[in-house]
Coordinates of C-alpha atoms and ligand atoms in Angstrom, one line a residue:
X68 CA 3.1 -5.3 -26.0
X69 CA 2.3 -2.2 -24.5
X70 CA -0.1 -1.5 -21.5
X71 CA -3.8 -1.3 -21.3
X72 CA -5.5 2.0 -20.0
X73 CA -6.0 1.6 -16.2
X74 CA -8.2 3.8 -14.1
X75 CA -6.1 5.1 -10.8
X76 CA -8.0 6.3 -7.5
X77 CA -5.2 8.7 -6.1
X78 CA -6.6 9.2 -2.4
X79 CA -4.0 11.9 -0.5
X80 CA -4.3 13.8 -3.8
X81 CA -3.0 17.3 -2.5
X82 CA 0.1 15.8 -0.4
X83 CA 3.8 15.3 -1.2
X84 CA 3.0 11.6 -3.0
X85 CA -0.3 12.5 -4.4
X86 CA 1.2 15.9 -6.5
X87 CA 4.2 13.2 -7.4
X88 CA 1.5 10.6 -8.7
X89 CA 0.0 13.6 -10.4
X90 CA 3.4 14.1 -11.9
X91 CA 3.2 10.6 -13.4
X92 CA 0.5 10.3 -14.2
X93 CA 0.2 13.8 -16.7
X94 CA 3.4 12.6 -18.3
X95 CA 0.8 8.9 -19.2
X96 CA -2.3 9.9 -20.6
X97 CA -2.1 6.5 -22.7
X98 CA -1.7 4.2 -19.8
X99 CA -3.5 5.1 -17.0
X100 CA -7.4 7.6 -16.5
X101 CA -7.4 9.2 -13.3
X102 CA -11.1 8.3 -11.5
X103 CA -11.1 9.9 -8.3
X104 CA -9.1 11.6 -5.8
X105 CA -9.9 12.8 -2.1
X106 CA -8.2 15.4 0.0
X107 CA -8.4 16.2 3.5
X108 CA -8.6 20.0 2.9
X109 CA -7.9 22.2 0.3
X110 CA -11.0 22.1 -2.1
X111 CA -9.2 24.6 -4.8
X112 CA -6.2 22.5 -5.4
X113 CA -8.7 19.1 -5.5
X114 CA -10.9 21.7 -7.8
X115 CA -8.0 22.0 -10.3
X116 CA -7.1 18.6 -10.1
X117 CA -10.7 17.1 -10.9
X118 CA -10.6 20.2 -13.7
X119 CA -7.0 19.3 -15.1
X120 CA -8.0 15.5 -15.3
X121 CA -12.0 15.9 -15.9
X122 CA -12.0 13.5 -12.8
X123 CA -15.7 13.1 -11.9
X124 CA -15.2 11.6 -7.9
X125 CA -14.0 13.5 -5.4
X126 CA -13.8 12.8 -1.6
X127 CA -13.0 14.7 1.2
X128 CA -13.0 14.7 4.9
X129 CA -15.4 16.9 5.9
X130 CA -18.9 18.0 5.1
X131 CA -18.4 21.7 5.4
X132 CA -16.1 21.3 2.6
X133 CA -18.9 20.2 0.3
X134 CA -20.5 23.4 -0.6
X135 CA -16.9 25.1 -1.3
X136 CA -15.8 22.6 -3.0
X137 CA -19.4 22.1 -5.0
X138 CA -19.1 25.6 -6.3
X139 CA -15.9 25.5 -7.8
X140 CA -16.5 22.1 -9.8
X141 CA -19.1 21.1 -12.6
X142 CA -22.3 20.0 -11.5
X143 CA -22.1 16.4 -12.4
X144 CA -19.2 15.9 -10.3
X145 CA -19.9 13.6 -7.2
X146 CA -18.7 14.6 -4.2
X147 CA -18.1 12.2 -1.2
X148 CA -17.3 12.5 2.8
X149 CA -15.2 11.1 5.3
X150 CA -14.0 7.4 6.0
X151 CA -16.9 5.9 4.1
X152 CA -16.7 8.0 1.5
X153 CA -13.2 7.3 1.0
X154 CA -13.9 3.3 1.4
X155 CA -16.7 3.9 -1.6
X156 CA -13.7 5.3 -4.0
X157 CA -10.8 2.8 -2.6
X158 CA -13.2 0.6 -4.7
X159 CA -13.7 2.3 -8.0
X160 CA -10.6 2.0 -10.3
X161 CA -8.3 -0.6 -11.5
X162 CA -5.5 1.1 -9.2
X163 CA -5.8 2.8 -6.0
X164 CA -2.7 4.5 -4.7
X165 CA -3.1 5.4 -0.9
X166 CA -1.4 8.4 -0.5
X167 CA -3.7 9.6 2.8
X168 CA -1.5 10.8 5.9
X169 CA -1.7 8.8 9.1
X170 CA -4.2 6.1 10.1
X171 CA -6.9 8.2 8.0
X172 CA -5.7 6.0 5.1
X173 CA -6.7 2.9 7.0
X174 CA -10.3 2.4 5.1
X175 CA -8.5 3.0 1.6
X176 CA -6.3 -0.2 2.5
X177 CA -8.8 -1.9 3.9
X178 CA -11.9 -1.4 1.0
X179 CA -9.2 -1.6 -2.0
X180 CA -8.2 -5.0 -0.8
X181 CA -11.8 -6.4 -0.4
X182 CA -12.4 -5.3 -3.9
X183 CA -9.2 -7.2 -4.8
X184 CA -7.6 -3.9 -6.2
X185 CA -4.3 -3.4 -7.0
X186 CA -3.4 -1.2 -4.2
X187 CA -0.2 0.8 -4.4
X188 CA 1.0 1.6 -1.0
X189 CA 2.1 5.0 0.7
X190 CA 0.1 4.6 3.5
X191 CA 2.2 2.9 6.4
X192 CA 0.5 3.5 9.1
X193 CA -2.9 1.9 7.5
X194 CA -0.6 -1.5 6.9
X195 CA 1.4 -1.5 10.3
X196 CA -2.2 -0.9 12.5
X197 CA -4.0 -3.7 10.9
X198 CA -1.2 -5.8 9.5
X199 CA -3.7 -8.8 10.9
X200 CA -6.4 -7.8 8.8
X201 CA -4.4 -6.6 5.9
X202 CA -3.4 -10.1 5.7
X203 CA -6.8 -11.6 5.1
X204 CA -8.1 -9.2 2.8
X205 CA -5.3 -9.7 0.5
X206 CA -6.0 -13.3 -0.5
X207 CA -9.2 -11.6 -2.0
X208 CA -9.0 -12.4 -5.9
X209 CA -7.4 -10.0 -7.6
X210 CA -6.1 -8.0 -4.8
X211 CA -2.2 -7.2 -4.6
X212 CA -0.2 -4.5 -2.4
X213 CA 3.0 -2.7 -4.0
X214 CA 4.9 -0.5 -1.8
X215 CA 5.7 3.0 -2.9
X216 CA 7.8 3.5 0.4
X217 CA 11.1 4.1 -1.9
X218 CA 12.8 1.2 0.9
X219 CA 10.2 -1.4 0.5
X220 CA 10.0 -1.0 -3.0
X221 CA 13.7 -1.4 -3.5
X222 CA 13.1 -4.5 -1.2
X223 CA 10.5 -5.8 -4.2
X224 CA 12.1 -5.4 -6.7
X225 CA 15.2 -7.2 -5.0
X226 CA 13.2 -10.0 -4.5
X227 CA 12.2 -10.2 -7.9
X228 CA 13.0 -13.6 -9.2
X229 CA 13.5 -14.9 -5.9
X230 CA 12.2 -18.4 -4.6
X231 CA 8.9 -17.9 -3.6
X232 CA 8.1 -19.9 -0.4
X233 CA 6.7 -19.1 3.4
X234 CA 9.4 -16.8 4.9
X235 CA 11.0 -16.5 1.8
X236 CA 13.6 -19.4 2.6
X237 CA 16.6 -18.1 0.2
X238 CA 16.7 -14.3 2.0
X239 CA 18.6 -14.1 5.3
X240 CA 17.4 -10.8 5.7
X241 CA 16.1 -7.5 4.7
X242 CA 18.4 -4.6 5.0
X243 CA 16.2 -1.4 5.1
X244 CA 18.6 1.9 4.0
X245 CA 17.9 5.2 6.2
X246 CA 19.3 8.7 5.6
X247 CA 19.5 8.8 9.3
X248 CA 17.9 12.1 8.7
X249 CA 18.7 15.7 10.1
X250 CA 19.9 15.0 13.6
X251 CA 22.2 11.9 12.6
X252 CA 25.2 12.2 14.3
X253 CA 24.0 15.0 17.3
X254 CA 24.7 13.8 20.6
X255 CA 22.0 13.2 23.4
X256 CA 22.4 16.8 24.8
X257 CA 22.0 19.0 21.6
X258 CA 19.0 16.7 20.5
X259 CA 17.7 18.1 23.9
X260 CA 17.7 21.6 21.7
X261 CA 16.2 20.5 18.4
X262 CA 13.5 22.8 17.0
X263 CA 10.6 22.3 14.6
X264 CA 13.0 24.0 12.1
X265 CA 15.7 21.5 12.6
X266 CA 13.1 18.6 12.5
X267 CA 11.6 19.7 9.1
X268 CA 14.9 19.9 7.2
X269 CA 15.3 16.7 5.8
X270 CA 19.1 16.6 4.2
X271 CA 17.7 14.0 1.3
X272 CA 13.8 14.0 0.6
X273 CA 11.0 16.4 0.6
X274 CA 8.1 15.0 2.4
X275 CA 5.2 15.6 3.9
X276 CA 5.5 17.1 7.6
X277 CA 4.9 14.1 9.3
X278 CA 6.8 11.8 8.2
X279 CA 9.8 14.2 7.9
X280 CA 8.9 14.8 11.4
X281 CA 9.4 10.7 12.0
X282 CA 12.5 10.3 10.2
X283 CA 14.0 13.1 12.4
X284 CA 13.2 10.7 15.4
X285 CA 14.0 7.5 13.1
X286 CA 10.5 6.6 13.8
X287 CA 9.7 6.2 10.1
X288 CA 12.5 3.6 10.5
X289 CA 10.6 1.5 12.9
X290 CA 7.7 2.3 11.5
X291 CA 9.0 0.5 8.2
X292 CA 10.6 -1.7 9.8
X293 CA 7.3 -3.1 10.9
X294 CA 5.6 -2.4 7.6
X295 CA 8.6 -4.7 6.0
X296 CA 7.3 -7.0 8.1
X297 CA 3.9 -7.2 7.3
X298 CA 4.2 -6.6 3.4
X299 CA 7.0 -9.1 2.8
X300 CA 5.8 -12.1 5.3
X301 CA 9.6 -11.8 7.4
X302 CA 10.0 -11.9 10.8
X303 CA 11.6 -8.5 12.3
X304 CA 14.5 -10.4 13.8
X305 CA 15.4 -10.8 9.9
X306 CA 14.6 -6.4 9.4
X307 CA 18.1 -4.8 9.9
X308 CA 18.4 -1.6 9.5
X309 CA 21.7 0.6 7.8
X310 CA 22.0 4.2 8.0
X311 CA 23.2 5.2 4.9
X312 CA 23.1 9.4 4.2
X313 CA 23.1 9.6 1.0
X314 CA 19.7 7.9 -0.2
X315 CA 20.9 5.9 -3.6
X316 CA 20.8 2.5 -2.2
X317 CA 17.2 2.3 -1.1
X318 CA 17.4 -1.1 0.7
X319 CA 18.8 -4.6 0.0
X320 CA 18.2 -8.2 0.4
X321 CA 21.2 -10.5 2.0
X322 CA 20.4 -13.8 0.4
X323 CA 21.9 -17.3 2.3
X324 CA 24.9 -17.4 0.4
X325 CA 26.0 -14.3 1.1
X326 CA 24.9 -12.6 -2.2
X327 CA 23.4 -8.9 -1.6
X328 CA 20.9 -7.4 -3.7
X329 CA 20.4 -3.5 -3.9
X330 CA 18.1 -1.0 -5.8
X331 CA 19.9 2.3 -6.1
X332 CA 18.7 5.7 -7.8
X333 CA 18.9 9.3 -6.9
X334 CA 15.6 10.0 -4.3
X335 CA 12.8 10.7 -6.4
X336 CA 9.6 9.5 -5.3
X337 CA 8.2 9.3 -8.9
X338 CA 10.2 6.3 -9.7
X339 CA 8.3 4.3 -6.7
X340 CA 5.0 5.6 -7.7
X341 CA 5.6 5.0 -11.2
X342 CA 7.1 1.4 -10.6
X343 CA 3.9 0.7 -8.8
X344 CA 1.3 2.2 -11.4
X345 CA 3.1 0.5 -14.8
X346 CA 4.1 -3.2 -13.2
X347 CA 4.4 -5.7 -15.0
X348 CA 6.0 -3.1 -17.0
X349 CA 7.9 -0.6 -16.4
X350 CA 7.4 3.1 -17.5
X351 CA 10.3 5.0 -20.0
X352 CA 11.7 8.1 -17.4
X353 CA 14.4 7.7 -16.1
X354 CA 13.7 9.3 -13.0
X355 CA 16.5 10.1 -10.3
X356 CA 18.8 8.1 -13.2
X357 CA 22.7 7.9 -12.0
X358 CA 25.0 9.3 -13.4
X359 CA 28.3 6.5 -13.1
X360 CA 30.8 9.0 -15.2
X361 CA 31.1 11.3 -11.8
X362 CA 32.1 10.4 -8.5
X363 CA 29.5 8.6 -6.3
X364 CA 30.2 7.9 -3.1
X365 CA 27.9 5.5 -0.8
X366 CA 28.4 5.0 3.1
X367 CA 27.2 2.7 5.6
X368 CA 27.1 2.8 9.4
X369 CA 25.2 1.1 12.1
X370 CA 22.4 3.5 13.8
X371 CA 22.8 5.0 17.1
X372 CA 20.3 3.0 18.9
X373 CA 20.9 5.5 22.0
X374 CA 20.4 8.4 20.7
X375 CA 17.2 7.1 18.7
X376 CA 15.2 4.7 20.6
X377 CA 12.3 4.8 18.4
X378 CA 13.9 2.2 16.4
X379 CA 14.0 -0.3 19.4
X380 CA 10.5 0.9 20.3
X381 CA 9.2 -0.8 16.8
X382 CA 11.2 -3.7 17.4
X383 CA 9.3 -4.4 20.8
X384 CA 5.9 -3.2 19.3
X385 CA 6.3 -6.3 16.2
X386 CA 7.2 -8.5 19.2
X387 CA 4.3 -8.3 21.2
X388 CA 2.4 -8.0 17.7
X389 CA -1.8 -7.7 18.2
X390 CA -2.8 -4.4 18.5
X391 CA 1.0 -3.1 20.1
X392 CA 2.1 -1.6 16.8
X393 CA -1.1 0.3 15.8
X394 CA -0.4 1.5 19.7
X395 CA 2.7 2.8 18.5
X396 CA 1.9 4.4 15.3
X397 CA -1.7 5.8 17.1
X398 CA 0.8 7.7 19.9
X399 CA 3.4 8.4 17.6
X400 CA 0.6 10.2 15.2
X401 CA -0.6 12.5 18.3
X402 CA 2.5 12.9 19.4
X403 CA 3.9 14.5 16.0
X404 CA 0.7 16.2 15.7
X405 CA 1.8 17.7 19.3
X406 CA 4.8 19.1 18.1
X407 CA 4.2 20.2 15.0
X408 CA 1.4 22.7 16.7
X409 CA 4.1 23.8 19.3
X410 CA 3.0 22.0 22.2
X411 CA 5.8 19.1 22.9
X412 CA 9.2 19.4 22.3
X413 CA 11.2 17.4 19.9
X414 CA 13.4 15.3 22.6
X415 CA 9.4 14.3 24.4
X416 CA 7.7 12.9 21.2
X417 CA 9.7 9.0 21.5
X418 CA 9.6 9.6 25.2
X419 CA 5.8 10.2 25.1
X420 CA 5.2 7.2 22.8
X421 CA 7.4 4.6 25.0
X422 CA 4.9 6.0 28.4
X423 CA 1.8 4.6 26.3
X424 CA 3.3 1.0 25.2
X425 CA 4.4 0.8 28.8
X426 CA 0.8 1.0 29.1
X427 CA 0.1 -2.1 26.4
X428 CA -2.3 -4.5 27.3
X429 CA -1.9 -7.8 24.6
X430 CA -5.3 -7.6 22.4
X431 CA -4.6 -10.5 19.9
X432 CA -6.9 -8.0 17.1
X433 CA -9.2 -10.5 15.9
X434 CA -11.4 -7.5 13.9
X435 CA -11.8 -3.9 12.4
X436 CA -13.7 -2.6 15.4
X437 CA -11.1 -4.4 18.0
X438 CA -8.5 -2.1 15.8
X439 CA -10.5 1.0 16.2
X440 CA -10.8 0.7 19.6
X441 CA -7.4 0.2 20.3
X442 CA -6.4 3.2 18.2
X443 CA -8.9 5.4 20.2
X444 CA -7.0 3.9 23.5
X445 CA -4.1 4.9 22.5
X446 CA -5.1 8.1 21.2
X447 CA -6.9 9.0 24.4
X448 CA -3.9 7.7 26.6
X449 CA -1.6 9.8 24.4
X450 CA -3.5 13.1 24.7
X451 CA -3.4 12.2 28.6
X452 CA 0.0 12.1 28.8
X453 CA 0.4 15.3 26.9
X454 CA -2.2 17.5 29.2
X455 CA -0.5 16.1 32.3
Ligands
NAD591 P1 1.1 14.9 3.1 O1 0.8 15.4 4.5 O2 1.9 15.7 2.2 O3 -0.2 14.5 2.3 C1 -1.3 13.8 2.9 C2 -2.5 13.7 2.0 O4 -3.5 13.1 2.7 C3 -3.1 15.1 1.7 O5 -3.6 15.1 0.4 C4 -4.2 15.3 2.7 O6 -5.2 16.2 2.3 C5 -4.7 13.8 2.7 N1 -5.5 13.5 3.9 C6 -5.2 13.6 5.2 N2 -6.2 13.2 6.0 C7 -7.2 12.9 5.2 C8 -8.5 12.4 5.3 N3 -9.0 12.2 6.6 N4 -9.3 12.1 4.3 C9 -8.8 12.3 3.0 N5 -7.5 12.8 2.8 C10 -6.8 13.0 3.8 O7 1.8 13.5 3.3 P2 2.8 12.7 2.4 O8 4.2 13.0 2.7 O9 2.3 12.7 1.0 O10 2.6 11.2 3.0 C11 1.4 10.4 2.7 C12 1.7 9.0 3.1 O11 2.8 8.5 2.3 C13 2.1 8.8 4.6 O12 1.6 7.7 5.1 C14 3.6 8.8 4.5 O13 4.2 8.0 5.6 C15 3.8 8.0 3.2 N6 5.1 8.2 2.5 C16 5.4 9.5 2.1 C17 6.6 9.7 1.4 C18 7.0 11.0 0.9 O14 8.0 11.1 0.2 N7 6.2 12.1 1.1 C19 7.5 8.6 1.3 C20 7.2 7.3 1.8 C21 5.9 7.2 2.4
MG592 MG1 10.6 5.3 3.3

């Protein structure tokens, strides 16, 4: 049997997961007909996209990017704007892969799962602000999340097989992998030095700046630990998290009985993407394939909670549950922002996040506009902190 042609949505086009997806995608023609894309700037490289794929949708985030972008594509080519825009084309393909930075992504989520899309998932911060709502609009027909965060998707396909059930009653818990990223290891003092250069050399992946910038604070740990959360139904108290530097196991499952289950490959973020794109089936690459006739050596160590609080600052944000984590991922977002424009240092950005959740009140988040007014809250509080 081989796969029918699905249209893809690939919103995030011009990004570190939307070139990947690209990647994919040019190598199956057969399988799957690129739709639409969206960008948040840079109308040339969304140009040569839409030209490259005779894509006839394009959205973007601002309207001054229209005409630019207008008079470098053919003229049937529909151009769209901003968060509705992006909503109308989370709605327009078989597959939808939200590859948006930040809580931008949140109406791609949002709209692809009312549509009862397949949605495959870059986009944390979307899922861990409205894990409330996500959960309702995915018992529309049809819709499904599949994570292309490399540790949840390892987590999927370890539960592959698994007995279904509320809580998933065979799995005593969820064993998310981290590199530990560039600063593992540096005491409390010479953290006080790192720089932006530091922060941005990941030792394992190459990502986009912000979420390098979160795994050098081991916020994209908590943040995923709280997406784990949310996409696989667990309670965090059954998240654990093992720093493990050299990114081949991607995460495991501990079953009851003591049984581990692990997905390991070199990093590349095309096996993920592709994973999510081809299930049920599963597409002939062999990306970040191992090599098992040369040494291969794989270490495990616990995390230095100390040094990288972040992590505990997730675990309290999925306790207090409502609104606290899209509190957390709304300051952590302005804080990165911050310091990637040279206006915090790297040891203030956990610091500056834990002074807004002191500042949590519980909001339950019974709706989209309770969730967009808590982001705003936070945001506000956040850039108050930082002009202080
Ligand atoms: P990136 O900064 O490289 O790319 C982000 C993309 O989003 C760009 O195409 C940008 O133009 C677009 N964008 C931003 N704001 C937008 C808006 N308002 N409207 C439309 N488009 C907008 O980021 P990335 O590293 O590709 O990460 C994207 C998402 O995937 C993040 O949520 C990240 O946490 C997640 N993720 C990334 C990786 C990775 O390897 N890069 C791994 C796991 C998860
Ligand atoms: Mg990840």
């Amino acid at each position: 049997m081989s796969l029918t042609r699905r249209s893809v949505a690939l919103l995030g086009a011009t990004g570190s997961i939307g070139i990947q997806t690209l990647d994919v995608l040019r190598l199956e023609p057969d399988h799957f007909e690129l739709v639409a894309i969206a960008g948040g700037q840079r109308v040339t490289e969304l140009a040569a996209i839409a030209e490259e794929f005779h894509v006839r949708r394009i959205g973007i985030a601002n309207e001054s990017d229209r005409e630019p972008l207008a008079s470098l594509v053919a003229a049937d080519v529909e151009i769209v704007v901003g968060s509705t825009g992006l909503a109308e084309l989370a709605q327009c393909a078989d597959i939808v892969v939200n590859a948006v930075m930040g809580f931008a992504g949140l109406p791609v989520t949002m709209a692809a799962l009312l549509a009862g899309k397949r949605l495959a998932l870059a986009n944390k911060e979307s899922l861990i602000a409205a894990a409330p709502l996500v959960v309702a609009a995915r018992s529309t027909p049809g819709a499904t999340v599949l994570p292309i965060d490399s540790e949840h998707c390892a987590i999927h396909q370890c539960l592959a097989g698994s007995r279904a059930g509320v809580g998933h009653p065979d799995v005593r818990r969820l064993l998310l992998t981290a590199s530990g990223g560039p600063f593992r290891g540096w005491s409390h003092e010479r953290l006080a030095t790192a720089s932006k250069r530091d922060a941005l050399n990941h030792p394992t992946w190459s990502m986009g700046p912000k979420i390098t910038v979160d795994s050098s604070t081991l916020m994209n740990k908590g943040l995923e630990v709280l997406e784990a959360s949310a996409l696989f139904g667990i309670e965090v108290e059954r998240v654990d998290v093992v720093v493990h530097p050299q990114s081949i196991v991607h995460s495991m499952v501990e079953y009851v009985d003591g049984s581990v289950v692990a997905q390991l490959s070199r990093p590349d973020m095309r096996l993920p993407i592709a994973y999510c794109l081809g299930l049920p089936e599963r597409l002939h690459h062999g990306w970040g394939m191992l090599d098992f006739t040369q040494p291969l050596s794989l270490t495990f160590e616990a995390p230095d909670r100390e040094a990288f609080p972040a992590l505990d600052l997730a675990y309290g944000a999925a306790r207090r549950g409502g609104a606290a984590p899209a509190w957390l991922s709304a300051a952590n977002e302005v804080a990165v922002e911050a310091f990637l424009n040279g206006r915090l240092a790297w040891a203030q950005i956990v610091p500056t996040v834990a002074a807004v959740m002191d500042q949590y009140v519980d909001d339950p988040l019974h709706s989209l506009d309770d969730l967009l007014a808590n982001d705003a809250t936070a945001r506000r509080l956040t850039h108050g902190i930082l002009e202080k």
